[in-house]
Phi, psi and omega in degrees: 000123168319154162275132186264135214310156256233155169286196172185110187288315179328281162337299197270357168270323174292343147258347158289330171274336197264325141003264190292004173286294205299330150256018188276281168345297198270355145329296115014253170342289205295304161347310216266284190317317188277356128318297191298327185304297185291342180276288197303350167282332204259340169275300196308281196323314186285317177256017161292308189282330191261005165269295161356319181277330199262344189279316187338294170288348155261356143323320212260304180320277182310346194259335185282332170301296193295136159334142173297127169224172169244005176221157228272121137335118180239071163022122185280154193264185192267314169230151175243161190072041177304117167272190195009056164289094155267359179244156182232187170174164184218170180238122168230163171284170162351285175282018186090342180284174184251127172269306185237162141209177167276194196281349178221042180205154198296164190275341178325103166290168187306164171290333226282163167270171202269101173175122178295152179114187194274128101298151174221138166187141184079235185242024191222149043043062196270147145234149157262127217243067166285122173226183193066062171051071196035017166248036196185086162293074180260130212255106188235121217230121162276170176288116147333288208274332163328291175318316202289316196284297175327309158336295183268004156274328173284304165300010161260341201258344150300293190326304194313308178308321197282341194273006171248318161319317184264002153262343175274317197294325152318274180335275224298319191310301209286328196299310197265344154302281191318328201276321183278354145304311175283007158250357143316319185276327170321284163350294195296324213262330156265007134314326187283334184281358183266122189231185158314330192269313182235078159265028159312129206277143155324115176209091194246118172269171197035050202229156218296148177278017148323287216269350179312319189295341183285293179357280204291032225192308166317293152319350194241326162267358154284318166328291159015262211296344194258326209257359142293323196258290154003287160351299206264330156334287190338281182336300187268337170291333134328265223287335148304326162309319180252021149250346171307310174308290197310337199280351185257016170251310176304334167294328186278327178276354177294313194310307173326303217286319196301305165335313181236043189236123156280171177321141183142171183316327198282326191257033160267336206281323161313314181285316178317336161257007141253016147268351148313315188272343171298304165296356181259336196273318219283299180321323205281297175319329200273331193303330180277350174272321171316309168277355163269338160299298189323311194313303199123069189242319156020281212244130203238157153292357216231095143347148210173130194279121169289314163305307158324321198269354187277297199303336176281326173286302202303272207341279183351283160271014179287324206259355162304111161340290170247028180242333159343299226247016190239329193270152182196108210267106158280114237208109154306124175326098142112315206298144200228126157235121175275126175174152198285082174238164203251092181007277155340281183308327165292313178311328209284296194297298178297005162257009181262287211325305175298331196292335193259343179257358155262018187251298179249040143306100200323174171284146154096015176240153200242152186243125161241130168247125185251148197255116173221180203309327162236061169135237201205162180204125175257162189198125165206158185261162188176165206266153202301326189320322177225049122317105146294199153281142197306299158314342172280317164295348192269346192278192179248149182032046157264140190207135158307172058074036204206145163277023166253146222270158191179159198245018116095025188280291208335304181276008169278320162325304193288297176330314185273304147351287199293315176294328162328282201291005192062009160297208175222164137263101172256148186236149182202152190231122166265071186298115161286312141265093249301307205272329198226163183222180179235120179259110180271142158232145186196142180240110212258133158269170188275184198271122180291000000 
């Protein structure tokens, strides 16, 4: 099942105002069309009655003029092919017969009954008229189907405009979300840039007093965490500084003690206490080194050969008995890498990166360290056994698998270093064999 999709106030204000602009809108419209009906029912009625009032005495006038006939008069129209004559009328007696009508409508009389006032009925609109002492009716009937095309010509000629108006009125709604949104996402995005690495307090000018109390709350609680994380720097870097010394004055005398102990139980027992003290000096070390990554060291203002600072590590462990002569420093002719990084904080990363691929490096194998255009890469072989999962390799005092002694520090040292320095840390498993892979670790910086 997908994961469902992240909220966004932004998103949801811009559909929720504009929903309701849109029904605002057609609320509006409608409101507005069911007025306009009724005020345009009530001018047709109002000029229905008052031509009905004023044809009445000239209707009636002319039929008293003319010879008596018995079958009904139909008024010649004056021009002919007149367009849209929607009002008609008839003169009818007493008993309903049609004496006169016009030219453009059947001698049939209307549905409507001999009784003043408004009828509607069929597809017509009548009012009625008495006159001569209720015997003599003129009845004059609008078009129905007339009202309906006038309606919906008025309710086309509202529409039309909303229907332009309400897509600029979306825009302008969505315009003014977004604009008053970015300074929520402004916010957001330093804050998002604050890591361990960047506790520097948030200081965004001008931004709505909504958001100050998030600012200051922000500020109060990055103080916290640096003055916490600070503590725990203090905390581990004192106390490896003050445990190096005794542990390397106990170490000289575990030496001292071995030197002059023969073989037998006691100086079995001295060496288990100078490999206890080896490993506690091994500890002491990655820690002043945890803590000085913790620190920020990382990142220099200065440009700096990197290559120069690899060939000085390389020297180092080139020239070791027993890590010499297992190594194999690859170093291209002329070649240089540059980048604003802090010397010190690269050496620290490229000698943990060898100590870990000489710790677990099968037996009888050699480690190559290749120097390239963008960064630095180890490379050793080992058995899938004592391989974690890669991600697992990334933590602090997680370790594979090795009878060699180690603080499960080193590739954590390196990870926080390399983000320091704006590089990566890749770690990659090659399988080679049921029994053996091939393990890289590398450190890429992006393109200068």
């Amino acid at each position: 099942m997908s994961a469902s999709r992240p909220r966004s106030i932004a998103r949801e204000l811009r559909i929720s105002l504009g929903l309701t602009l849109l029904a605002f809108w057609l609320l509006a419209a409608g409101l507005a069309f069911s007025v306009m009906q009724e005020e345009m029912g009530e001018v047709f009625d109002s000029a229905l009655q008052e031509t009905a009032e004023r044809l009445a005495p000239l209707v009636i006038d002319d039929l008293y003029t003319r010879e008596d006939t018995s079958a009904p008069r139909k008024l010649t129209a004056l021009r002919e092919n007149v367009p849209d004559e929607y009002l008609t009328y008839q003169v009818r007696d007493g008993s309903g017969r049609v004496l006169l009508h016009s030219h453009n409508v059947s001698a049939d009389p209307y549905d409507a009954p001999l009784v003043e006032g408004f009828w509607s009925g069929g597809e017509k609109r009548i009012f009625t008229v008495a006159a001569v002492s209720g015997s003599i009716f003129v009845q004059v009937a609008d078009s129905l189907e007339h009202r309906r095309e006038a309606s919906i010509e008025g309710g086309t000629a509202l529409l039309l405009p909303l229907l332009l108006l309400l897509p600029a009125s979306l825009i302008a709604v969505s315009w003014f979300v977004r604009r008053n949104v970015s300074e929520v996402d402004r916010l957001k995005r330093v804050i998002g840039l604050r890591d361990s690495g960047n506790l520097a307090p948030i200081d965004l000018k001008d931004l709505p007093i909504e958001l100050e109390p998030f600012q200051q709350s922000v500020n109060l609680l990055i103080k916290r965490v640096d003055d916490a994380l600070e503590a725990e720097r203090s905390l581990t870097a004192n106390s490896a500084h003050e445990l190096r010394t005794p542990i390397a004055g106990a170490l000289a005398q575990s030496q001292l003690l071995l030197s002059e102990l023969e073989d037998g139980q006691t100086r079995d027992r001295a060496r288990q206490v100078d490999a206890a003290l080896r490993k506690l000096s091994v500890l002491t070390e990655k820690l002043l080194q945890l803590a000085r990554a913790d620190a920020g060291i990382g990142k220099s203002a200065v440009s700096s050969d990197l290559s120069t600072i690899l060939d000085i590590v390389m020297e180092e462990f080139l020239r070791n008995s027993q890590s010499g002569s297992v190594l194999h420093y690859h170093r291209p002719d002329k070649m240089v890498l540059s980048r604003e990084v802090d010397p010190d904080a690269f050496a620290i990363a490229a000698r943990n990166l060898v100590e870990n691929a000489l710790s677990y490096r099968s037996p009888d194998t050699d480690v190559d360290i290749y120097l390239q255009p963008d960064g630095l890469r180890v490379s050793n072989l080992t058995s899938p056994k004592t391989l974690l999962p890669v991600e697992k390799l990334r933590q602090r005092f997680v370790r594979g698998h090795s009878l060699h002694p180690g603080s499960g520090l080193g590739l954590a040292i390196v990870e926080r270093l390399a983000t320091q320095m704006g590089a990566r840390l890749e770690l990659t498993v090659t399988p080679l064999a049921p029994d053996q892979s091939r393990f890289d670790a590398s450190i890429v910086f992006p393109g200068p």
